């Protein structure tokens, strides 16, 4: 505006009259501007005296370029619902960010990340909460703020690993390299929370030094940084004569006691821990340590080695011991008084017996398993008794002697000859022998029925390398099956009871006729409807089901009957044309909002398009005086009047996608200012009139 | 298997997971009651059967699908699977052995040096990722091999992949990358 200087006379005194909209030079009187464009809000009066502002709200995050007429429409319509998503996301980011005390710059960056995420469709299938938290954490990492993922999960009450998964995925998809977490970042924050007063800074510095030392000693790789910080702060506090207990620190740092103690012990193992406080502040040791887990592994390996060596040495020594032992025993034998009675029989058993005993147990041909078991049990029990008796009479050597004779099979009594061990060995041997016997009998009975190696057709089981006998061991015999059945029934009594009750319930319901099949997840295939016109298709669909409660289907049917003539051509063509991808999503979203159940997309499109077509047809028929049908292209005005938000969002996007893809038949859709979707449907007749009345105004409003 | 340097790097396969189908419906209750080493989980709808040799645990579903885990080599997995099928055959089901496939192989390998994880992740972004708050190891995914390598700071490396060959290739691929960010262990 050249309101500063007049063009004719050069005078700078210019009078701008807002009322008349003119700028006049007061010196020479020349009119500089006429019909000045004002940027004020205008009001119009609606029906019933309601005055409303003229204009449309353009969101700050909306389309960058002005919505173009005609072709540009579908994109801006698509972004409308997108804009809603972004708006909602922004709100949540602000909320969460303020709880974390992030500054505005961070929140804006987070919002930018969110926008990127939405444009890459990564929000699908994920809770917006999680996505927002991940975006915020991404910002925290890139900016280097001392916020942990744990803080976010605390706020949201979500498992930290779930958040971590989302975060990792977003970082990968957005190709954002989040710098690694440095524990040094957290020190000031934790120090502040521990309330060191004036000396907070000094304590922080000391703690920082400690952390750096820990880093050099390889204590920080693979560990949570908060644990390290906790340990460092604890030590630093103590160094500066503050009394902070482990409990205080873990409350602030959010690790558990064990972790903290472990870090402290690890630090203790490093050579730095040996320095005094002054030395530590001054000197930095050159040597770096190995990571503590590696040291632990080495330690374990060493212990194992030592044990092996010891075992070997033991073996050597045992040899010596056993010969001494034999000598002692023979001596004792000689000096032992003779036993009488039943004990004599046992006492006479000497080494040849051992061999026999060994052979009998190794040869498991026990025809009747049970009897043998009983015998063996009786034997062992008496041996037990014997041992005790003899022990009281004689010395230890006696005991070992007896044990060696009776417990023939368990000749591993070379080691420390304590009473408990061999007895346990004896008793332990019993079940194994029994099971061996069992297996043997089972095998014998099985040999009769053992099937030949069958080759089954298709999916043959190749049997080499399979030891059938061994496999047979895996199968129980009759009696065992019975026992197992009993056991299992008892164990799972609750579950079986539940199942029975359920069955009874189902039976009862079946009798009553109220039996409801458990809803199956597989969707039934909807039969393709064949209809010559879209109108017919709608009829059929409406007959089948009522989709929305907000739509007055009767009126809809009336519409159909009215506009079959002109609209019949246009709507099928629209229905058949494949919508461009940009619209597909918006359409589906719109559909989802309208309909509660998911239905066949095509049918919906057909129905929708035809419904739109109806509306269009109506408008065309009503405004036919103004415009010719089908051929003329008129402006499609889009009112994004958000006085009634949802209606606008829901209603306005609808006609747009349908009008654009068909250049051949560009119906003009003049959007009424809809208050409610249902109202539009119900009062279609009156809406017609509305449209007719407001036709001009619609065009103006832009 | 040797890697591309002088000393041999021992790759120890710790687990092989395989699946196969018996193409027939199995009655889990029968298996549970007549098998000697089975655990029946009716809530989950499967039976766990453990074989002693080869040491294998199998999850058996009533549809006939069976998953075998715990083997230490691909051949062992196949042997174990066949034994299992034979065992089921003996219990009286018309078992066919079909669609045997090794699904996952887990191997462990130990480098003779420690690895600086932060440098490693920096050099190999975005294929490598390291989140100390979540997991102590850095994860490196090799897309074309479909293998995942987890690198720990002590130098031990865990590789999971669809078969043994891939796993070996993955180790060979990752060795030079690890070698760059190594830290020689001070033998104390």
mmCIF file of C-alpha atoms in Angstrom, chain A residues 141-399:
data_model
loop_
_atom_site.group_PDB
_atom_site.id
_atom_site.type_symbol
_atom_site.label_atom_id
_atom_site.label_comp_id
_atom_site.label_asym_id
_atom_site.label_seq_id
_atom_site.Cartn_x
_atom_site.Cartn_y
_atom_site.Cartn_z
ATOM 1 C CA UNK A 141 17.336 -38.571 23.495
ATOM 2 C CA UNK A 142 18.207 -36.258 20.651
ATOM 3 C CA UNK A 143 18.161 -33.197 22.879
ATOM 4 C CA UNK A 144 19.968 -34.954 25.669
ATOM 5 C CA UNK A 145 17.509 -34.222 28.407
ATOM 6 C CA UNK A 146 17.794 -36.348 31.530
ATOM 7 C CA UNK A 147 14.560 -38.223 31.030
ATOM 8 C CA UNK A 148 14.481 -41.962 31.198
ATOM 9 C CA UNK A 149 12.122 -44.293 29.461
ATOM 10 C CA UNK A 150 11.203 -45.396 32.932
ATOM 11 C CA UNK A 151 9.799 -41.956 33.705
ATOM 12 C CA UNK A 152 7.518 -42.135 30.721
ATOM 13 C CA UNK A 153 6.360 -45.601 31.589
ATOM 14 C CA UNK A 154 5.674 -44.427 35.129
ATOM 15 C CA UNK A 155 3.479 -41.657 33.870
ATOM 16 C CA UNK A 156 1.581 -43.864 31.486
ATOM 17 C CA UNK A 157 1.567 -46.979 33.658
ATOM 18 C CA UNK A 158 2.755 -49.024 30.727
ATOM 19 C CA UNK A 159 5.405 -51.704 30.679
ATOM 20 C CA UNK A 160 8.718 -50.116 29.841
ATOM 21 C CA UNK A 161 9.634 -52.818 27.370
ATOM 22 C CA UNK A 162 6.523 -52.179 25.326
ATOM 23 C CA UNK A 163 7.404 -48.533 25.125
ATOM 24 C CA UNK A 164 10.940 -49.502 24.270
ATOM 25 C CA UNK A 165 9.763 -51.663 21.420
ATOM 26 C CA UNK A 166 7.705 -48.862 19.950
ATOM 27 C CA UNK A 167 10.562 -46.451 20.420
ATOM 28 C CA UNK A 168 13.030 -48.705 18.659
ATOM 29 C CA UNK A 169 10.693 -49.219 15.776
ATOM 30 C CA UNK A 170 10.040 -45.531 15.322
ATOM 31 C CA UNK A 171 13.701 -44.709 15.523
ATOM 32 C CA UNK A 172 14.431 -47.278 12.860
ATOM 33 C CA UNK A 173 11.630 -46.223 10.549
ATOM 34 C CA UNK A 174 12.332 -42.552 10.845
ATOM 35 C CA UNK A 175 16.053 -43.187 10.476
ATOM 36 C CA UNK A 176 16.764 -41.118 13.521
ATOM 37 C CA UNK A 177 19.976 -41.989 15.220
ATOM 38 C CA UNK A 178 19.387 -41.459 18.868
ATOM 39 C CA UNK A 179 22.733 -40.901 20.530
ATOM 40 C CA UNK A 180 23.641 -43.366 23.223
ATOM 41 C CA UNK A 181 22.654 -42.595 26.770
ATOM 42 C CA UNK A 182 25.391 -41.140 28.847
ATOM 43 C CA UNK A 183 24.984 -41.706 32.558
ATOM 44 C CA UNK A 184 26.594 -38.341 33.132
ATOM 45 C CA UNK A 185 23.389 -36.771 31.896
ATOM 46 C CA UNK A 186 21.408 -38.072 34.788
ATOM 47 C CA UNK A 187 23.733 -37.005 37.554
ATOM 48 C CA UNK A 188 22.584 -33.410 37.956
ATOM 49 C CA UNK A 189 18.981 -34.466 37.976
ATOM 50 C CA UNK A 190 19.422 -37.133 40.604
ATOM 51 C CA UNK A 191 21.719 -34.957 42.655
ATOM 52 C CA UNK A 192 19.096 -32.303 42.740
ATOM 53 C CA UNK A 193 16.501 -34.788 43.872
ATOM 54 C CA UNK A 194 18.736 -35.980 46.678
ATOM 55 C CA UNK A 195 18.771 -32.515 48.162
ATOM 56 C CA UNK A 196 22.356 -31.759 48.905
ATOM 57 C CA UNK A 197 21.628 -28.122 49.441
ATOM 58 C CA UNK A 198 24.441 -25.770 48.631
ATOM 59 C CA UNK A 199 26.939 -28.476 47.951
ATOM 60 C CA UNK A 200 24.893 -30.063 45.213
ATOM 61 C CA UNK A 201 27.276 -28.894 42.566
ATOM 62 C CA UNK A 202 30.340 -30.266 44.254
ATOM 63 C CA UNK A 203 28.721 -33.596 44.874
ATOM 64 C CA UNK A 204 27.643 -33.707 41.267
ATOM 65 C CA UNK A 205 31.172 -33.050 40.122
ATOM 66 C CA UNK A 206 32.539 -35.827 42.252
ATOM 67 C CA UNK A 207 29.865 -38.173 41.090
ATOM 68 C CA UNK A 208 30.666 -37.280 37.491
ATOM 69 C CA UNK A 209 34.257 -38.129 38.002
ATOM 70 C CA UNK A 210 33.258 -41.419 39.513
ATOM 71 C CA UNK A 211 31.028 -42.230 36.600
ATOM 72 C CA UNK A 212 33.765 -41.442 34.150
ATOM 73 C CA UNK A 213 36.068 -43.698 36.031
ATOM 74 C CA UNK A 214 33.456 -46.432 35.944
ATOM 75 C CA UNK A 215 33.135 -45.954 32.236
ATOM 76 C CA UNK A 216 36.800 -46.442 31.744
ATOM 77 C CA UNK A 217 36.632 -49.540 33.856
ATOM 78 C CA UNK A 218 33.999 -50.971 31.562
ATOM 79 C CA UNK A 219 31.296 -51.104 34.157
ATOM 80 C CA UNK A 220 28.787 -49.181 32.123
ATOM 81 C CA UNK A 221 28.374 -51.172 28.927
ATOM 82 C CA UNK A 222 25.264 -53.233 28.950
ATOM 83 C CA UNK A 223 24.007 -51.777 32.178
ATOM 84 C CA UNK A 224 21.245 -49.366 32.951
ATOM 85 C CA UNK A 225 22.792 -45.929 33.371
ATOM 86 C CA UNK A 226 20.599 -45.200 36.360
ATOM 87 C CA UNK A 227 22.251 -47.952 38.382
ATOM 88 C CA UNK A 228 25.686 -46.525 37.815
ATOM 89 C CA UNK A 229 24.517 -43.059 38.696
ATOM 90 C CA UNK A 230 23.032 -44.335 41.892
ATOM 91 C CA UNK A 231 26.252 -45.975 42.957
ATOM 92 C CA UNK A 232 28.324 -42.949 42.019
ATOM 93 C CA UNK A 233 26.042 -40.573 43.877
ATOM 94 C CA UNK A 234 26.048 -42.712 46.962
ATOM 95 C CA UNK A 235 29.806 -42.747 47.092
ATOM 96 C CA UNK A 236 30.055 -39.062 46.289
ATOM 97 C CA UNK A 237 27.601 -38.210 49.032
ATOM 98 C CA UNK A 238 29.577 -40.159 51.540
ATOM 99 C CA UNK A 239 32.761 -38.526 50.364
ATOM 100 C CA UNK A 240 31.285 -35.137 51.095
ATOM 101 C CA UNK A 241 30.000 -36.245 54.437
ATOM 102 C CA UNK A 242 26.344 -36.454 53.553
ATOM 103 C CA UNK A 243 24.454 -39.317 55.038
ATOM 104 C CA UNK A 244 22.411 -40.784 52.264
ATOM 105 C CA UNK A 245 21.320 -44.339 52.726
ATOM 106 C CA UNK A 246 20.906 -46.885 50.005
ATOM 107 C CA UNK A 247 17.166 -46.570 50.390
ATOM 108 C CA UNK A 248 17.184 -42.850 49.653
ATOM 109 C CA UNK A 249 19.246 -43.351 46.588
ATOM 110 C CA UNK A 250 17.187 -46.162 45.164
ATOM 111 C CA UNK A 251 14.037 -44.177 45.691
ATOM 112 C CA UNK A 252 15.405 -41.472 43.486
ATOM 113 C CA UNK A 253 17.235 -43.550 40.949
ATOM 114 C CA UNK A 254 14.658 -46.283 40.485
ATOM 115 C CA UNK A 255 16.800 -49.361 40.664
ATOM 116 C CA UNK A 256 16.630 -52.081 43.210
ATOM 117 C CA UNK A 257 18.892 -52.557 46.189
ATOM 118 C CA UNK A 258 20.603 -55.602 44.833
ATOM 119 C CA UNK A 259 21.646 -53.764 41.713
ATOM 120 C CA UNK A 260 23.112 -50.914 43.684
ATOM 121 C CA UNK A 261 25.043 -53.179 45.939
ATOM 122 C CA UNK A 262 26.341 -55.093 43.005
ATOM 123 C CA UNK A 263 27.600 -51.934 41.338
ATOM 124 C CA UNK A 264 29.298 -50.944 44.541
ATOM 125 C CA UNK A 265 31.029 -54.278 44.874
ATOM 126 C CA UNK A 266 32.141 -54.121 41.273
ATOM 127 C CA UNK A 267 33.580 -50.725 41.851
ATOM 128 C CA UNK A 268 35.250 -52.055 44.909
ATOM 129 C CA UNK A 269 37.050 -54.595 42.794
ATOM 130 C CA UNK A 270 38.615 -51.955 40.607
ATOM 131 C CA UNK A 271 41.987 -50.546 41.624
ATOM 132 C CA UNK A 272 40.547 -47.046 41.789
ATOM 133 C CA UNK A 273 38.641 -47.942 44.888
ATOM 134 C CA UNK A 274 41.881 -48.283 46.754
ATOM 135 C CA UNK A 275 42.741 -44.628 46.372
ATOM 136 C CA UNK A 276 41.957 -42.122 49.054
ATOM 137 C CA UNK A 277 39.532 -39.330 48.379
ATOM 138 C CA UNK A 278 42.210 -36.758 47.699
ATOM 139 C CA UNK A 279 44.151 -39.045 45.486
ATOM 140 C CA UNK A 280 41.065 -39.858 43.537
ATOM 141 C CA UNK A 281 40.325 -36.237 42.883
ATOM 142 C CA UNK A 282 43.803 -35.590 41.691
ATOM 143 C CA UNK A 283 44.998 -38.719 40.044
ATOM 144 C CA UNK A 284 43.585 -40.734 37.193
ATOM 145 C CA UNK A 285 44.810 -44.272 36.922
ATOM 146 C CA UNK A 286 45.888 -45.346 33.483
ATOM 147 C CA UNK A 287 44.965 -48.972 33.658
ATOM 148 C CA UNK A 288 41.568 -50.035 32.416
ATOM 149 C CA UNK A 289 39.743 -53.021 33.745
ATOM 150 C CA UNK A 290 37.842 -55.778 32.068
ATOM 151 C CA UNK A 291 34.083 -55.731 32.166
ATOM 152 C CA UNK A 292 32.804 -57.245 35.413
ATOM 153 C CA UNK A 293 30.770 -59.961 33.711
ATOM 154 C CA UNK A 294 33.876 -61.090 31.909
ATOM 155 C CA UNK A 295 35.758 -61.225 35.173
ATOM 156 C CA UNK A 296 32.945 -63.249 36.706
ATOM 157 C CA UNK A 297 33.053 -65.695 33.828
ATOM 158 C CA UNK A 298 36.778 -66.050 34.148
ATOM 159 C CA UNK A 299 36.391 -66.642 37.841
ATOM 160 C CA UNK A 300 33.894 -69.396 37.212
ATOM 161 C CA UNK A 301 36.144 -71.017 34.661
ATOM 162 C CA UNK A 302 38.977 -70.941 37.126
ATOM 163 C CA UNK A 303 36.871 -72.524 39.842
ATOM 164 C CA UNK A 304 35.863 -75.284 37.499
ATOM 165 C CA UNK A 305 39.447 -75.923 36.623
ATOM 166 C CA UNK A 306 40.400 -76.070 40.262
ATOM 167 C CA UNK A 307 37.650 -78.523 40.989
ATOM 168 C CA UNK A 308 38.790 -80.763 38.201
ATOM 169 C CA UNK A 309 42.292 -80.724 39.498
ATOM 170 C CA UNK A 310 41.116 -81.507 42.957
ATOM 171 C CA UNK A 311 39.050 -84.388 41.692
ATOM 172 C CA UNK A 312 42.027 -85.809 39.922
ATOM 173 C CA UNK A 313 44.171 -85.500 42.961
ATOM 174 C CA UNK A 314 41.512 -87.123 45.014
ATOM 175 C CA UNK A 315 41.521 -90.096 42.706
ATOM 176 C CA UNK A 316 45.214 -90.513 43.198
ATOM 177 C CA UNK A 317 44.948 -90.241 46.908
ATOM 178 C CA UNK A 318 42.012 -92.592 47.048
ATOM 179 C CA UNK A 319 44.035 -95.348 45.588
ATOM 180 C CA UNK A 320 46.446 -95.067 48.454
ATOM 181 C CA UNK A 321 43.714 -94.833 50.998
ATOM 182 C CA UNK A 322 41.927 -97.921 49.746
ATOM 183 C CA UNK A 323 44.925 -100.149 50.148
ATOM 184 C CA UNK A 324 45.448 -98.882 53.656
ATOM 185 C CA UNK A 325 41.821 -99.517 54.318
ATOM 186 C CA UNK A 326 42.029 -103.088 53.056
ATOM 187 C CA UNK A 327 44.913 -103.789 55.317
ATOM 188 C CA UNK A 328 43.111 -102.375 58.299
ATOM 189 C CA UNK A 329 40.023 -104.386 57.555
ATOM 190 C CA UNK A 330 41.806 -107.667 57.235
ATOM 191 C CA UNK A 331 43.391 -106.998 60.557
ATOM 192 C CA UNK A 332 40.062 -106.239 62.147
ATOM 193 C CA UNK A 333 38.541 -109.358 60.611
ATOM 194 C CA UNK A 334 40.984 -111.465 62.377
ATOM 195 C CA UNK A 335 40.260 -109.873 65.668
ATOM 196 C CA UNK A 336 36.471 -109.853 65.192
ATOM 197 C CA UNK A 337 34.363 -112.315 67.289
ATOM 198 C CA UNK A 338 32.296 -114.818 65.339
ATOM 199 C CA UNK A 339 28.652 -113.988 64.769
ATOM 200 C CA UNK A 340 26.002 -116.518 65.389
ATOM 201 C CA UNK A 341 22.546 -117.203 64.244
ATOM 202 C CA UNK A 342 21.064 -115.500 61.254
ATOM 203 C CA UNK A 343 23.831 -113.008 61.160
ATOM 204 C CA UNK A 344 26.278 -115.813 60.448
ATOM 205 C CA UNK A 345 24.810 -116.350 57.054
ATOM 206 C CA UNK A 346 25.365 -112.749 56.133
ATOM 207 C CA UNK A 347 28.774 -112.612 57.737
ATOM 208 C CA UNK A 348 29.953 -115.467 55.581
ATOM 209 C CA UNK A 349 29.318 -113.557 52.450
ATOM 210 C CA UNK A 350 32.601 -112.445 51.053
ATOM 211 C CA UNK A 351 33.953 -111.146 47.820
ATOM 212 C CA UNK A 352 32.889 -113.973 45.529
ATOM 213 C CA UNK A 353 29.385 -113.253 46.724
ATOM 214 C CA UNK A 354 29.787 -109.746 45.575
ATOM 215 C CA UNK A 355 30.480 -110.937 42.136
ATOM 216 C CA UNK A 356 27.365 -113.077 42.216
ATOM 217 C CA UNK A 357 25.250 -110.338 43.557
ATOM 218 C CA UNK A 358 26.539 -108.056 40.906
ATOM 219 C CA UNK A 359 25.762 -110.505 38.216
ATOM 220 C CA UNK A 360 22.247 -111.116 39.449
ATOM 221 C CA UNK A 361 21.350 -107.496 39.468
ATOM 222 C CA UNK A 362 22.890 -106.869 36.112
ATOM 223 C CA UNK A 363 21.065 -109.759 34.596
ATOM 224 C CA UNK A 364 17.517 -108.609 34.901
ATOM 225 C CA UNK A 365 15.785 -111.827 34.190
ATOM 226 C CA UNK A 366 13.314 -111.646 36.968
ATOM 227 C CA UNK A 367 10.277 -113.578 36.021
ATOM 228 C CA UNK A 368 8.085 -112.146 38.662
ATOM 229 C CA UNK A 369 8.967 -108.617 39.284
ATOM 230 C CA UNK A 370 6.953 -108.036 42.354
ATOM 231 C CA UNK A 371 8.290 -110.916 44.329
ATOM 232 C CA UNK A 372 11.793 -109.925 43.555
ATOM 233 C CA UNK A 373 11.127 -106.419 44.587
ATOM 234 C CA UNK A 374 9.809 -107.590 47.898
ATOM 235 C CA UNK A 375 12.786 -109.804 48.398
ATOM 236 C CA UNK A 376 15.196 -107.101 47.564
ATOM 237 C CA UNK A 377 13.391 -104.709 49.823
ATOM 238 C CA UNK A 378 13.440 -107.170 52.676
ATOM 239 C CA UNK A 379 17.081 -107.796 52.077
ATOM 240 C CA UNK A 380 17.990 -104.198 52.129
ATOM 241 C CA UNK A 381 15.977 -103.495 55.190
ATOM 242 C CA UNK A 382 17.618 -106.237 57.116
ATOM 243 C CA UNK A 383 20.952 -105.040 55.954
ATOM 244 C CA UNK A 384 20.102 -101.659 57.276
ATOM 245 C CA UNK A 385 19.212 -103.146 60.612
ATOM 246 C CA UNK A 386 22.306 -105.256 60.538
ATOM 247 C CA UNK A 387 24.534 -102.372 59.896
ATOM 248 C CA UNK A 388 23.202 -100.516 62.821
ATOM 249 C CA UNK A 389 23.539 -103.487 65.136
ATOM 250 C CA UNK A 390 27.005 -104.276 64.057
ATOM 251 C CA UNK A 391 28.070 -100.750 64.333
ATOM 252 C CA UNK A 392 27.216 -100.768 67.972
ATOM 253 C CA UNK A 393 29.189 -103.935 68.540
ATOM 254 C CA UNK A 394 32.247 -103.337 66.473
ATOM 255 C CA UNK A 395 33.984 -100.407 64.954
ATOM 256 C CA UNK A 396 33.648 -98.606 61.723
ATOM 257 C CA UNK A 397 35.681 -100.977 59.691
ATOM 258 C CA UNK A 398 33.137 -103.697 60.381
ATOM 259 C CA UNK A 399 30.381 -101.639 58.995
#
